[in-house]
């Protein structure tokens, strides 16, 4: 967006305590007002990526936690935003369902397959991205499924924490 639009529309919501979705919230607010964001291949953006797996997973946890607030404000974007792939949303949902699927182990057939099928679905959803990584770096592709698997459960935990904390119902955040 142009700087003037950024300033006129209220900029980022400072109630986000860290870089955790305030940019998506801002874009969704502008989209709700009929404004469009267009890709500019000449634009330069700088940001720092996490340098360790632990930092990456911690970042993902808090982003998932705060996503509750964003989707509360912009419910229609839960499945329709163009930034977060639906496969990632589905993986997160499966990560949330997995603990309940463990009950299938005690119920017997056919429910005893539920945990295995849930884990298999999570891994299968990581195949397209893993193949993309393999085209660029085979050694990195070998660890990609593990990283995506860990990310799934970290996102699920952050999402659950945010929901339990009450971000879905606190009116002062809306």
XYZ file of C-alpha atoms in Angstrom:
174
model
C 0.000 0.000 0.000
C 1.083 3.561 -0.514
C 2.358 5.391 2.536
C -0.616 7.783 2.472
C -3.057 4.845 2.577
C -1.080 3.350 5.438
C -1.327 6.598 7.414
C -4.963 7.342 6.534
C -6.203 3.876 7.495
C -4.717 3.763 10.973
C -1.540 1.740 10.351
C -0.799 -1.320 12.474
C -2.797 -2.215 15.564
C -0.327 -1.673 18.404
C -2.213 -4.057 20.705
C -0.245 -6.872 19.104
C 2.682 -7.149 21.535
C 5.111 -8.494 18.930
C 5.378 -9.054 15.203
C 2.639 -11.651 15.138
C 0.016 -10.847 12.553
C -0.507 -7.122 12.731
C 0.471 -6.885 9.059
C -2.170 -9.442 8.047
C -4.742 -7.670 10.222
C -3.905 -4.364 8.530
C -4.198 -5.905 5.052
C -7.513 -7.552 5.925
C -8.878 -4.241 7.277
C -7.953 -2.491 4.044
C -9.414 -5.319 1.976
C -12.659 -5.042 3.961
C -12.752 -1.357 2.938
C -12.434 -2.262 -0.737
C -8.749 -1.421 -1.124
C -6.440 -3.746 -3.038
C -2.855 -4.751 -2.489
C -0.878 -5.443 -5.644
C 2.466 -7.145 -6.033
C 5.342 -4.862 -6.964
C 8.359 -6.891 -8.122
C 10.575 -3.824 -7.626
C 9.671 -3.420 -3.944
C 12.304 -4.304 -1.367
C 11.355 -5.546 2.078
C 13.757 -6.463 4.843
C 13.017 -8.658 7.795
C 15.004 -11.060 9.922
C 14.284 -14.783 9.742
C 14.772 -17.029 12.775
C 18.233 -18.588 12.753
C 17.508 -21.740 14.760
C 14.767 -24.351 14.727
C 13.794 -23.395 18.275
C 13.399 -19.715 17.374
C 11.424 -20.653 14.252
C 9.024 -22.876 16.200
C 8.619 -20.264 18.950
C 7.761 -17.659 16.307
C 5.194 -20.014 14.750
C 3.637 -20.691 18.158
C 2.997 -17.017 18.866
C 1.778 -16.314 15.355
C -0.772 -19.115 15.741
C -1.749 -17.765 19.154
C -2.475 -14.299 17.742
C -4.179 -15.666 14.602
C -7.205 -16.249 16.842
C -7.586 -12.489 17.164
C -7.132 -11.896 13.449
C -9.719 -14.504 12.467
C -12.127 -13.191 15.111
C -11.929 -9.800 13.432
C -11.931 -11.180 9.893
C -13.823 -14.474 10.036
C -14.240 -14.664 6.250
C -10.451 -14.796 5.861
C -10.118 -17.977 7.918
C -10.271 -20.115 4.761
C -9.990 -17.433 2.094
C -6.823 -15.465 2.775
C -4.255 -15.851 0.015
C -1.217 -15.757 2.312
C -1.710 -18.867 4.441
C -2.158 -21.999 2.322
C -5.193 -24.116 3.173
C -2.892 -27.134 3.482
C -1.217 -25.430 6.446
C -4.602 -24.671 7.994
C -5.619 -28.299 7.510
C -2.362 -29.532 9.055
C -2.985 -27.297 12.072
C -6.524 -28.635 12.392
C -5.192 -32.197 12.243
C -2.638 -31.283 14.914
C -5.506 -30.083 17.103
C -7.489 -33.281 16.470
C -4.573 -35.654 17.059
C -4.775 -35.779 20.890
C -8.471 -36.721 20.670
C -7.648 -39.346 18.042
C -5.490 -41.132 20.621
C -8.717 -42.208 22.346
C -9.209 -44.496 19.356
C -6.399 -46.682 20.685
C -8.609 -47.631 23.616
C -11.871 -48.018 21.697
C -10.685 -50.672 19.277
C -11.162 -51.181 15.557
C -11.725 -49.211 13.361
C -11.032 -46.220 15.655
C -7.627 -47.549 16.662
C -6.352 -46.416 13.263
C -7.340 -42.776 13.905
C -3.990 -41.621 15.360
C -1.995 -43.272 12.578
C -4.284 -41.880 9.874
C -4.085 -38.402 11.412
C -0.278 -38.488 11.444
C -0.196 -39.897 7.919
C -2.472 -37.106 6.677
C -0.190 -34.496 8.274
C 2.838 -36.014 6.542
C 1.065 -36.364 3.185
C 0.113 -32.693 3.290
C 3.822 -31.867 3.586
C 4.750 -33.706 0.363
C 4.172 -30.831 -2.111
C 6.341 -28.406 -0.140
C 8.989 -31.069 0.441
C 9.134 -31.698 -3.323
C 9.533 -27.971 -3.928
C 12.410 -27.868 -1.415
C 14.000 -30.923 -3.092
C 14.262 -29.008 -6.370
C 16.472 -26.492 -4.561
C 18.290 -28.582 -1.949
C 18.093 -32.338 -1.544
C 19.767 -32.382 1.902
C 17.299 -29.778 3.156
C 14.395 -31.750 1.675
C 15.377 -34.737 3.805
C 14.671 -32.824 7.031
C 11.717 -30.801 5.718
C 9.021 -33.357 6.683
C 10.316 -33.410 10.268
C 10.353 -29.602 10.499
C 6.842 -29.370 9.019
C 5.662 -32.112 11.379
C 7.001 -30.203 14.392
C 5.555 -26.961 13.016
C 2.112 -28.593 12.781
C 2.012 -29.396 16.480
C 3.500 -26.051 17.497
C 0.837 -24.249 15.432
C -1.856 -26.458 16.976
C -0.592 -25.707 20.493
C -0.453 -21.956 19.817
C -3.930 -22.020 18.308
C -5.327 -23.961 21.279
C -3.612 -21.633 23.753
C -5.024 -18.564 22.000
C -8.525 -20.037 21.919
C -8.415 -21.097 25.570
C -7.021 -17.719 26.602
C -10.202 -16.202 25.244
C -9.075 -14.274 22.201
C -12.176 -15.520 20.382
C -14.529 -13.814 22.818
C -12.779 -10.780 24.284
C -14.686 -7.835 22.860
C -11.993 -5.274 23.715
C -9.801 -6.686 20.947
C -12.411 -6.175 18.232
